[in-house]
XYZ file of C-alpha atoms in Angstrom:
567
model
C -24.841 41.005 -5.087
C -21.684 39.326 -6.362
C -19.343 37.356 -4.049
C -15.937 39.347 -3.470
C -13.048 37.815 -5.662
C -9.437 37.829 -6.188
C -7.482 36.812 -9.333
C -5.035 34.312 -9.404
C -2.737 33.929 -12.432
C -1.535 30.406 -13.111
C 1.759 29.060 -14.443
C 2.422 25.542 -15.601
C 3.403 23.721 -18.244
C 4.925 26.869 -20.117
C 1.335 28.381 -19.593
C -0.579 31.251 -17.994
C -4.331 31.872 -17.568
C -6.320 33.674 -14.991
C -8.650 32.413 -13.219
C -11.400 33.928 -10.260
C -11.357 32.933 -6.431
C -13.691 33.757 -4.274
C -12.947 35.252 -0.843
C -13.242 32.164 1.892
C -12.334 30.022 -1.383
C -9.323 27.732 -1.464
C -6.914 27.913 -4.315
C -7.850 24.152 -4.907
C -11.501 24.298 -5.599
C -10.977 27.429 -7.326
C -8.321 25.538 -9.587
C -10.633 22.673 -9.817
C -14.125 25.029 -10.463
C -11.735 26.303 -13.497
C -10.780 22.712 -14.887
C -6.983 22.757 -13.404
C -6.959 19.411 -12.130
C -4.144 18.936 -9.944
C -3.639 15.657 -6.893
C -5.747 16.092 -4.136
C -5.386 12.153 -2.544
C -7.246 13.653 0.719
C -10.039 15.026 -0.700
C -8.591 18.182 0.151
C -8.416 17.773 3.967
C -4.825 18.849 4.131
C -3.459 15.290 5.224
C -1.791 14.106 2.038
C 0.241 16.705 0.992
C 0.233 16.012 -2.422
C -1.857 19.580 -3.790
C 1.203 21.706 -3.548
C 1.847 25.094 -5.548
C 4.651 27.923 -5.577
C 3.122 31.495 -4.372
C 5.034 33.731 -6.877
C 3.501 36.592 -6.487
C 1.733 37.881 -3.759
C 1.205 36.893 0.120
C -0.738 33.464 1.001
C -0.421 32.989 4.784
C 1.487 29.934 6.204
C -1.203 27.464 7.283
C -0.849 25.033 10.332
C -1.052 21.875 7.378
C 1.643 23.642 5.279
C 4.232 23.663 8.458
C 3.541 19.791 9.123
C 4.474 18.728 4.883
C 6.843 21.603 4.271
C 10.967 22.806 5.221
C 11.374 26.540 6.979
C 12.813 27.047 3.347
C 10.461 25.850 1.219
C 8.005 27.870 2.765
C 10.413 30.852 2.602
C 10.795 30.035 -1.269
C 6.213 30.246 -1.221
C 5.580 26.522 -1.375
C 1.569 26.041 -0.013
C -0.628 23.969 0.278
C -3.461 24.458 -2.336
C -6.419 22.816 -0.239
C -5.562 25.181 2.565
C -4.139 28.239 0.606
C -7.074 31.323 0.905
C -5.901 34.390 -0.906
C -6.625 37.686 0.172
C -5.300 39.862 -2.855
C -4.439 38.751 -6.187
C -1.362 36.518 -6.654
C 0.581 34.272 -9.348
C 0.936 30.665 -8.558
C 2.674 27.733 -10.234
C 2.771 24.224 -9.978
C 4.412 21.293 -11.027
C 2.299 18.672 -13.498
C 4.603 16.197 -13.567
C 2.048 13.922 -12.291
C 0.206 14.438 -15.279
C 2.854 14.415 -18.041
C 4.567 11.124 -19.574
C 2.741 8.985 -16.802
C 4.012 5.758 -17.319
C 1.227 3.071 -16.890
C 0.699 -0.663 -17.786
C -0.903 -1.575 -20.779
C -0.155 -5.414 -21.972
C -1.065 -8.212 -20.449
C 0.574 -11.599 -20.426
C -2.689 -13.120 -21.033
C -2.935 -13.417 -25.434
C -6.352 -13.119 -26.545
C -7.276 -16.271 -28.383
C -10.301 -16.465 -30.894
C -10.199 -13.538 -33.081
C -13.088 -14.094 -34.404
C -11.815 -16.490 -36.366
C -10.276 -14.601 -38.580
C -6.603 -16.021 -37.747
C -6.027 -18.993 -36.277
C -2.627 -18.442 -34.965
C -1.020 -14.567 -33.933
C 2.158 -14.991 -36.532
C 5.534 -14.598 -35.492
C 7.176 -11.530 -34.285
C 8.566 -9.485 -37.173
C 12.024 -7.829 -37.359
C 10.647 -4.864 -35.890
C 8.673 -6.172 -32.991
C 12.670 -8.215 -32.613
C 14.324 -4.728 -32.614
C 11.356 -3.355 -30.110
C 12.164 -6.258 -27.398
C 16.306 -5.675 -27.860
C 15.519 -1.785 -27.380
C 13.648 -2.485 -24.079
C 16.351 -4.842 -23.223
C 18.617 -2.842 -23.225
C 16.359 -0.093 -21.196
C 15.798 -2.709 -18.881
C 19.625 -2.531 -18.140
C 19.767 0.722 -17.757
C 17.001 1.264 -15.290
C 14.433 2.162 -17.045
C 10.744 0.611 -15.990
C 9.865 -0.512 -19.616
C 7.109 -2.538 -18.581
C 5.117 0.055 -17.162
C 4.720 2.523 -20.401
C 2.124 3.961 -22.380
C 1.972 6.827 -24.727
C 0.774 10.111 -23.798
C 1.763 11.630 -26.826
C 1.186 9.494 -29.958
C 3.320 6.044 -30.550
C 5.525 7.165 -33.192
C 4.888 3.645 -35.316
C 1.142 4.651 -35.397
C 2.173 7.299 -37.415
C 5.051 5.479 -39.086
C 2.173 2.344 -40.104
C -1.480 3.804 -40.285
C -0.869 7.999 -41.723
C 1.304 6.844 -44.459
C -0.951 4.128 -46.076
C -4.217 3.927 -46.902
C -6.553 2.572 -44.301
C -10.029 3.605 -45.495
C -10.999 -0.385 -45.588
C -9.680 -0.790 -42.212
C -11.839 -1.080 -39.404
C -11.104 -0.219 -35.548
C -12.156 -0.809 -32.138
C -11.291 1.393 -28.967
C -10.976 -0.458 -25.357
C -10.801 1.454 -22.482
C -10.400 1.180 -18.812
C -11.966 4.136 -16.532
C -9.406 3.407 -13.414
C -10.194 5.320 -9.709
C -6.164 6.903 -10.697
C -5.729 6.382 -14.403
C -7.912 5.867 -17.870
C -6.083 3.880 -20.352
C -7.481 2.623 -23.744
C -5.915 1.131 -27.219
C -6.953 1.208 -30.720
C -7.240 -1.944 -31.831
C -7.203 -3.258 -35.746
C -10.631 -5.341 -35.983
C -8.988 -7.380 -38.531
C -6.239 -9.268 -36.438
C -6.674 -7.749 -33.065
C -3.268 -5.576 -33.014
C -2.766 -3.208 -30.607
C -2.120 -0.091 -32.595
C -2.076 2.934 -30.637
C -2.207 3.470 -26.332
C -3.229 6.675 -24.542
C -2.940 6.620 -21.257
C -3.533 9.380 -18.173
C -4.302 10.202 -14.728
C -8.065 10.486 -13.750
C -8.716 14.019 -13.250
C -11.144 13.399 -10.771
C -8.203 13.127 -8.470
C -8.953 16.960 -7.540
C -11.850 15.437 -5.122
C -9.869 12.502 -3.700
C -8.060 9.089 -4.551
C -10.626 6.862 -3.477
C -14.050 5.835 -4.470
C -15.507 7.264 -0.946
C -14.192 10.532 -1.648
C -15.929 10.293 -4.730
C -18.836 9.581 -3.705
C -19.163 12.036 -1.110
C -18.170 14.735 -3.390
C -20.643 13.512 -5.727
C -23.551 13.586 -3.096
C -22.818 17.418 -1.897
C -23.281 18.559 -5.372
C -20.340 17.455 -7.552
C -22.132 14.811 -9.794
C -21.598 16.531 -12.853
C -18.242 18.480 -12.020
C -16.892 14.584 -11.753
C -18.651 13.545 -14.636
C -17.367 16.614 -16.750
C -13.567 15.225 -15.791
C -14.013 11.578 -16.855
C -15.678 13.363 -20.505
C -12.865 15.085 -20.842
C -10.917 12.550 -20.462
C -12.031 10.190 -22.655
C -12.827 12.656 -25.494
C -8.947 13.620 -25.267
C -7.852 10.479 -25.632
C -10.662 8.756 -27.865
C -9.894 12.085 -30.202
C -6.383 10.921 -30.932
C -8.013 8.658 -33.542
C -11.433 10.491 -34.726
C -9.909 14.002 -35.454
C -10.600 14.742 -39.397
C -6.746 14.180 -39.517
C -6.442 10.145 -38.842
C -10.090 9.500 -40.616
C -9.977 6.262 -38.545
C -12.949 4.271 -39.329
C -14.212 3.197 -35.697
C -16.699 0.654 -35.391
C -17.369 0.433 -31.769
C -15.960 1.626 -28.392
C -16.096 -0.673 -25.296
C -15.705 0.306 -21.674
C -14.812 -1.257 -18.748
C -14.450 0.553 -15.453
C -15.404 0.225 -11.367
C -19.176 0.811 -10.410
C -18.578 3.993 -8.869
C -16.776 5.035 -12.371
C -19.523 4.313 -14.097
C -21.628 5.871 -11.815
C -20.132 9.019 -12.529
C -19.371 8.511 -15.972
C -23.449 8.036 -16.478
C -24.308 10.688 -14.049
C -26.122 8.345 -11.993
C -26.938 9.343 -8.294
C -24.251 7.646 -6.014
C -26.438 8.270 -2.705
C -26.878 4.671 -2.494
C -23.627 3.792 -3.273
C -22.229 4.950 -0.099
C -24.325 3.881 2.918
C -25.375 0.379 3.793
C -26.973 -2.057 1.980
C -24.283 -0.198 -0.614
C -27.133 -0.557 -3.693
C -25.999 0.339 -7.072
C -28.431 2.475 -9.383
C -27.438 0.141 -12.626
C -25.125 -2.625 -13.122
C -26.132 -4.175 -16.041
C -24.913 -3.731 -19.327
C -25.126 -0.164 -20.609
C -25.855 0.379 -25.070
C -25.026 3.619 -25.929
C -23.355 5.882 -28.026
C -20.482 8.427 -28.803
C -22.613 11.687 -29.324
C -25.188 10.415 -26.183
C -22.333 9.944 -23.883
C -19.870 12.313 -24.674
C -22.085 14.972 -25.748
C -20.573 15.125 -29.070
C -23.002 14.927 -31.974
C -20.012 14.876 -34.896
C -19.561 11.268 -33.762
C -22.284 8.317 -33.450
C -20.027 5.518 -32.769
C -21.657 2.721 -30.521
C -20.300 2.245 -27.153
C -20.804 -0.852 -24.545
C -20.049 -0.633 -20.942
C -18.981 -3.536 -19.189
C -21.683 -4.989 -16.464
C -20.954 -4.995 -12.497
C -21.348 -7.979 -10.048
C -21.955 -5.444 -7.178
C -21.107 -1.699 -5.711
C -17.880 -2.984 -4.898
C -16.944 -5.645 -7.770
C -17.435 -3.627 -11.137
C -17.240 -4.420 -14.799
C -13.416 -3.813 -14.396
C -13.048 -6.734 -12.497
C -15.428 -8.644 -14.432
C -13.644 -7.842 -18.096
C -10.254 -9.163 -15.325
C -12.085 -12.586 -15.722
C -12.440 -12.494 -19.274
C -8.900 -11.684 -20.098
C -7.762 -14.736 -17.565
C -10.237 -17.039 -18.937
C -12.332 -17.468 -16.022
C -15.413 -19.079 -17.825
C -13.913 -21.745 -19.783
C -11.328 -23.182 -17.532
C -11.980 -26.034 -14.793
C -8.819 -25.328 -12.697
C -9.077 -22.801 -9.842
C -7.785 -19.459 -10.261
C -7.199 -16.160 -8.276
C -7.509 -12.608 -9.662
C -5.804 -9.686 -7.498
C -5.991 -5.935 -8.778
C -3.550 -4.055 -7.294
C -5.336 -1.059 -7.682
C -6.736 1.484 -5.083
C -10.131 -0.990 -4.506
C -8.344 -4.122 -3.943
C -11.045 -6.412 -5.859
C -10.223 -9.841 -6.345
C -11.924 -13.322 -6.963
C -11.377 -16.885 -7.074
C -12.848 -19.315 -9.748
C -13.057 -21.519 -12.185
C -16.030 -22.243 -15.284
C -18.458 -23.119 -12.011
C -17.934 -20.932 -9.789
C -16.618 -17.472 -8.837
C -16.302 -15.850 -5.513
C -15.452 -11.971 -5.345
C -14.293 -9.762 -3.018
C -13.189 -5.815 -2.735
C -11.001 -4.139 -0.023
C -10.086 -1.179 1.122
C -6.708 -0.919 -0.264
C -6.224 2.807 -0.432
C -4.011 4.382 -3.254
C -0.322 3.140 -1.408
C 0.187 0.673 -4.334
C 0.139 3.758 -6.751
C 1.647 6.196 -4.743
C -0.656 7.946 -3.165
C -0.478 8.593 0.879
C 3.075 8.067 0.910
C 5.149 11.461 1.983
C 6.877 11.550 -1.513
C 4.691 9.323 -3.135
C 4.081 9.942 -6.714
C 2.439 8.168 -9.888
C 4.677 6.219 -12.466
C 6.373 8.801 -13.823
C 9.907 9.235 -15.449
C 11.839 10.234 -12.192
C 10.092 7.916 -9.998
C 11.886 5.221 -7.555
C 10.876 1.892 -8.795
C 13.834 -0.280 -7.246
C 15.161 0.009 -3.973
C 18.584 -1.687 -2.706
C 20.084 -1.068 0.527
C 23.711 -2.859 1.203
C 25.771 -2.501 4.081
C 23.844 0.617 4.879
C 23.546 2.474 1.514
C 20.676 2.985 -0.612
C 20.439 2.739 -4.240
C 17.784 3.014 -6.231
C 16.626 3.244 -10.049
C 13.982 4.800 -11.472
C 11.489 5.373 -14.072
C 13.375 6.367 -17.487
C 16.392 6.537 -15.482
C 15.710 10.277 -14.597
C 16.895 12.089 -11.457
C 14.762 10.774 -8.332
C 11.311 12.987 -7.785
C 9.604 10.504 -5.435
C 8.650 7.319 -5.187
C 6.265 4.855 -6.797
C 3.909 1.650 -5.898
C 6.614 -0.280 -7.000
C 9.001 1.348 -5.439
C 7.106 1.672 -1.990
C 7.075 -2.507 -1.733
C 10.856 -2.661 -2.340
C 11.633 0.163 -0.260
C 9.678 -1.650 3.053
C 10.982 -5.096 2.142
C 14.851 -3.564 2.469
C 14.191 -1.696 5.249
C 12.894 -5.419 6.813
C 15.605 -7.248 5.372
C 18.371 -4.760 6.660
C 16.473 -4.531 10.224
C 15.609 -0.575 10.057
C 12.175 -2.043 10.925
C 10.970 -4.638 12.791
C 8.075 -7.187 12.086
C 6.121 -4.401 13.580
C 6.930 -2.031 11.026
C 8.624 0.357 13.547
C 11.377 2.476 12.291
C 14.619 2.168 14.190
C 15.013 5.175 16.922
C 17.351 7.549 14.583
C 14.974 7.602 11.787
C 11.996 7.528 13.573
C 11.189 10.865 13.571
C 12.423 12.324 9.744
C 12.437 8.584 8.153
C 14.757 6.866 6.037
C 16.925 8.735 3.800
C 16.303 7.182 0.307
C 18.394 9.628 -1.909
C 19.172 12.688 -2.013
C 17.091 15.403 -4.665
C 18.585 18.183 -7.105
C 17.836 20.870 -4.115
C 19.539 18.289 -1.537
C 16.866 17.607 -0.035
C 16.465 14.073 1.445
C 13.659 11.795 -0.350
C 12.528 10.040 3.130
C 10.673 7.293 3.706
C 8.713 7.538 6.843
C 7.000 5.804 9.771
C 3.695 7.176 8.011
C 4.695 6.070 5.377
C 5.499 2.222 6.517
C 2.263 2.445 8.694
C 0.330 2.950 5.191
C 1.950 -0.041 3.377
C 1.196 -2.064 6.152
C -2.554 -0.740 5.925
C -2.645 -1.944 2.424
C -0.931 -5.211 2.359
C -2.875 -7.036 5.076
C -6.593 -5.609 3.823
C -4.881 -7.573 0.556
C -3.724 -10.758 1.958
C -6.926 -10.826 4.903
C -8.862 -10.746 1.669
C -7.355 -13.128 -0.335
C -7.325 -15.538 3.042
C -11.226 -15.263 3.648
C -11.792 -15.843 -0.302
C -10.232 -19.187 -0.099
C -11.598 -19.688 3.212
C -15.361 -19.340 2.062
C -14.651 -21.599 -1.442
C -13.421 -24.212 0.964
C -9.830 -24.773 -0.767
C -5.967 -24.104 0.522
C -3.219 -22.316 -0.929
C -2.015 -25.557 -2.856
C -5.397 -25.835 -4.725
C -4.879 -22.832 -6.526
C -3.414 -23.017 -10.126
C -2.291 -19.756 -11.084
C -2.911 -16.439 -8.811
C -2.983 -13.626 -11.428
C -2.100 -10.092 -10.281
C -3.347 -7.195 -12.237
C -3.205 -3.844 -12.124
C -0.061 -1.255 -13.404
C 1.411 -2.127 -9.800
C 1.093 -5.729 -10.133
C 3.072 -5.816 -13.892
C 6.180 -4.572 -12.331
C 6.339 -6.021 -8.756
C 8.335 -8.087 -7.562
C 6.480 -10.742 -6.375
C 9.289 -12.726 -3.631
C 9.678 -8.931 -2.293
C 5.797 -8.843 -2.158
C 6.021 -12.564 -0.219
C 8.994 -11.181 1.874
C 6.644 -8.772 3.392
C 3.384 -10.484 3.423
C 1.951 -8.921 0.467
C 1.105 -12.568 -0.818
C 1.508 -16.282 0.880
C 4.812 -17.223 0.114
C 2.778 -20.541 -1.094
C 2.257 -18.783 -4.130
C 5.718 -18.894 -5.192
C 5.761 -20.507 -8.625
C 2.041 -19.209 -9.398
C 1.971 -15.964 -9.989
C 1.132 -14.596 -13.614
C 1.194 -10.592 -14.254
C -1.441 -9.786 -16.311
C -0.846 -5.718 -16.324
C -4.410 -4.390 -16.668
C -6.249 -6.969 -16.980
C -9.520 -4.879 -17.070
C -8.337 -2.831 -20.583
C -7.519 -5.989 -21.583
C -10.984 -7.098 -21.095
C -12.344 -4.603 -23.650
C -9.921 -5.744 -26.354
C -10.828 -9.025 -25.971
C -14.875 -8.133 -26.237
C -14.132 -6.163 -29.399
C -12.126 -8.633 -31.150
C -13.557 -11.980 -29.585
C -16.915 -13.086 -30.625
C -17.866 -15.265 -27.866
C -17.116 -12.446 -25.454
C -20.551 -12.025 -25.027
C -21.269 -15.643 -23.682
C -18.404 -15.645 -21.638
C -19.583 -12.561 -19.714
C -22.774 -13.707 -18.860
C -21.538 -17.072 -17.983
C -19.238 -14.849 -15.830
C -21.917 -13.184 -14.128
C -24.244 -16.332 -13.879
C -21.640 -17.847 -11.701
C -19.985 -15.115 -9.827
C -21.240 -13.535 -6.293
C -19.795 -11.109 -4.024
C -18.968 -11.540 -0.118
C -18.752 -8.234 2.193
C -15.790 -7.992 3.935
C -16.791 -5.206 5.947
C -18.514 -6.644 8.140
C -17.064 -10.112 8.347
C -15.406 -10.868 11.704
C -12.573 -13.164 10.263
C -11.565 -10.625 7.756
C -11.185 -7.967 10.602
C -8.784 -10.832 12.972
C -6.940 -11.658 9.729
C -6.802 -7.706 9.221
C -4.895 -7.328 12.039
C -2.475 -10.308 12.426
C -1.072 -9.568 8.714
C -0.130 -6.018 9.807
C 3.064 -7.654 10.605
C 6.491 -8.292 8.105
């Protein structure tokens, strides 16, 4: 006996398909069951407010969740909640993508990789065009625009301009790529010089079943293991097809991957059963040899692929290509390594030895459980000024304000500090306490707020960061001044600004002077392994000298948790 159904017609991005829900069915798994990924930070537990559609057609009743994240009017105009939206006849929804579209993430690092194998000694000068490129983003820069944090996610018109109009069947390629908890990234890279060549860059659709690794996992162990690994497939065979479509006849060597255990997990359809309860034991976390048409389930292609090896369940082969691109096997002077990212790994090290850590950072530092959070996308608040009681902002591309960013978020709490709209407890003053801050002002004049949520999250995130950072140096038995360079990674990380980031106990303001962004560190990883022939030695040297500590359980992590809550 089939299960009663409805059918729901779906608008977005100038398209329209229809797609089945079942009765008792939220709109949100039935979007996700039919391969419309859309941000679901919460796992769909209705507490982020970030899986919101436009009832066009038809009646969707007003749920208690919908009330809490939207106005009397929006709700009058159909805005719902998708994780708590149950249809009863058939309707026509919309929704915005904007999250998905021209998502702006980082893609250099600061860090050059040295030793091509040996085919060049030296990286030569910048040309004339690379000149014109940096005066162009100059003059972005003035303008507002976030230059630092771009990728492509159509193709980079000089790919086109340099590689489809000349003949590149001697050529040879590589293809790096970094499976992030929020965003895949990956470059082509020319095996003959190690140039960057081309960048694709997008949201992880596994977003529809949460923004952290948890969620993941708990999706995965009620029956979603190869729903999640269908989404990171499809998204590396979109963006790995840019360059091995019969159109670019791109000779590709090998691909190299670098990504968080849990990632990879899903990405080799591994059970994560284990990943998730105590003693936390990974299925595999060694190196993985593979290929294109094994992986990827695509037997046109039998390009060899390498996955990066782990350290632990909570320090992956994404932190471990980190170390790589910042040299952390060949170099006697201490370092730190800080990702940014949604798992808050980081380690400290040198050629002897390497302590690593992860934390629960949640997804604050890219937007995610903040009211009008969004990803790095053109539109989004990445600078935040407040004088004598106004706001101004900029944003990505210099576009009208949509929401704000990771970057954004940090600037936005270290004004509100500096102008004394909070205190060093992070409480709002009394008359924004209860709608927030007004940051600006949207097309539809409606205020962009920043709210005591909102502050409470940041403050969540920053001291599971700097708690972490304090027991890592705490358990190699060094201070603050021993520490060479601190390297921060992650798309966040590029753009911050890191005295803002001191100002509100982000990082020791002994750090001052250190600091080195490194963008993603991990992608750059995988460049370096394809172009570097000593990669190899270096990552098992890495791995010979590294070993995790568990923060969960440690008792000074949890005091220093707590005191750095406080600005």
């Amino acid at each position: 006996m089939s299960v009663p159904q409805v059918n729901i017609i779906v608008k977005y991005n100038d398209k329209q398909l229809t797609i089945p829900c079942k009765k008792q069915q939220s709109i949100l798994d039935a979007l996700t069951e039919n391969h419309i990924f859309i941000s679901a930070v919460c796992a769909g537990r209705g507490t982020c407010g970030k899986c919101r559609i436009k009832v066009l057609e038809g009646e969707i009743a007003i749920s208690r969740e919908d009330e809490l994240f939207f106005s009397k009017t929006e709700l009058e105009e159909g805005y719902r909640l998708s994780c708590t939206a149950y249809p009863g006849t058939d309707c026509t929804i919309s929704y915005d993508i904007n999250e998905e579209r021209d998502f702006y993430i980082v893609t250099d690092s600061d860090i050059r990789i040295n030793n091509i194998n040996d085919r060049k000694d030296k990286v030569e000068k910048e040309d004339k065009e690379k000149k014109e490129k940096k005066e162009k983003k100059e003059e972005k820069e003035e303008k507002g625009l976030d230059v630092s944090c771009t990728g492509y996610k159509t193709r980079n018109p000089d790919f086109d301009k340099k590689y489809m109009s000349t003949d590149i069947s001697e050529k040879k390629f590589g293809i790096g790529i970094d499976i992030g908890t929020t965003t895949i990234a990956m470059q082509l890279t020319d095996l003959e010089n190690g140039e960057i060549i081309d960048t694709f860059s997008t949201i992880n659709k596994q977003r529809s079943y949460g923004a952290d690794v948890i969620s993941r996992i708990e999706s995965s162990n009620k029956g979603k293991k190869e729903e999640l690994r269908q989404c990171i497939v499809k998204d590396l065979t979109e963006g790995i097809g840019r360059w091995i479509n019969p159109d670019t006849a791109l000779q590709i060597e090998h691909i190299v991957i670098a990504g968080n255990t849990t990632m990879i997990h899903l990405l080799m359809g591994y059970s994560c059963e284990t990943l998730g309860v105590y003693p936390f034991t990974p299925v595999n976390i060694k190196t993985i040899y593979t290929t294109y048409d094994k992986l990827l389930e695509d037997s046109t292609w039998n390009i060899p692929i390498v996955i990066f090896p782990g350290i632990s369940a909570f320090v992956g082969g994404d932190i471990v290509a980190g170390l790589l691109t910042c040299n952390f096997a060949d170099d006697k002077k201490l370092k730190l390594l800080i990702d940014l990212g949604t798992n808050g790994e980081m380690a400290i090290g040198n050629s002897r030895k390497i302590i690593a850590a992860s934390t629960a950072a949640g997804p604050v530092f890219e937007g995610g459980n903040i009211t009008f959070g969004t990803g790095s996308i053109p539109g989004a608040i990445c600078n935040v000024n407040i004088t004598e009681g106004e706001c101004h902002v900029k944003t990505i591309a210099g576009k009208p304000p949509i929401g704000i960013c990771g970057t954004g978020v940090i600037e936005a709490v270290c004004e509100l500090f500096k102008e004394g709209i909070i205190d060093e407890t992070g409480l709002l003053r009394e008359e924004y306490f209860e709608d927030g801050y007004p940051l600006v002002y949207s097309n539809s004049s409606d205020k962009l707020v920043f709210t005591q949520k909102d502050i409470r999250e940041i403050q969540l995130a920053k001291s599971a960061i700097r708690a972490g950072v304090e027991i890592l140096l705490r358990r190699y038995g060094v201070s603050y001044e021993d520490i060479d360079t601190v390297y921060l990674a992650g798309g966040f990380g590029y753009k911050v600004d890191v005295r803002k980031a001191m100002k509100i106990g982000l990082l020791p303001k002994e750090f001052d002077g250190k600091v080195q962004a490194v963008g993603n560190s991990s992608l750059s990883g995988t460049v370096r392994y394809i172009c570097d022939k000593d990669a190899i030695k270096h990552i098992a040297h890495i791995l010979d000298t590294s070993h995790e500590i568990n923060l969960s359980n440690d008792m000074d992590f949890n005091e220093l948790y707590v005191k750095h809550m406080y600005f």
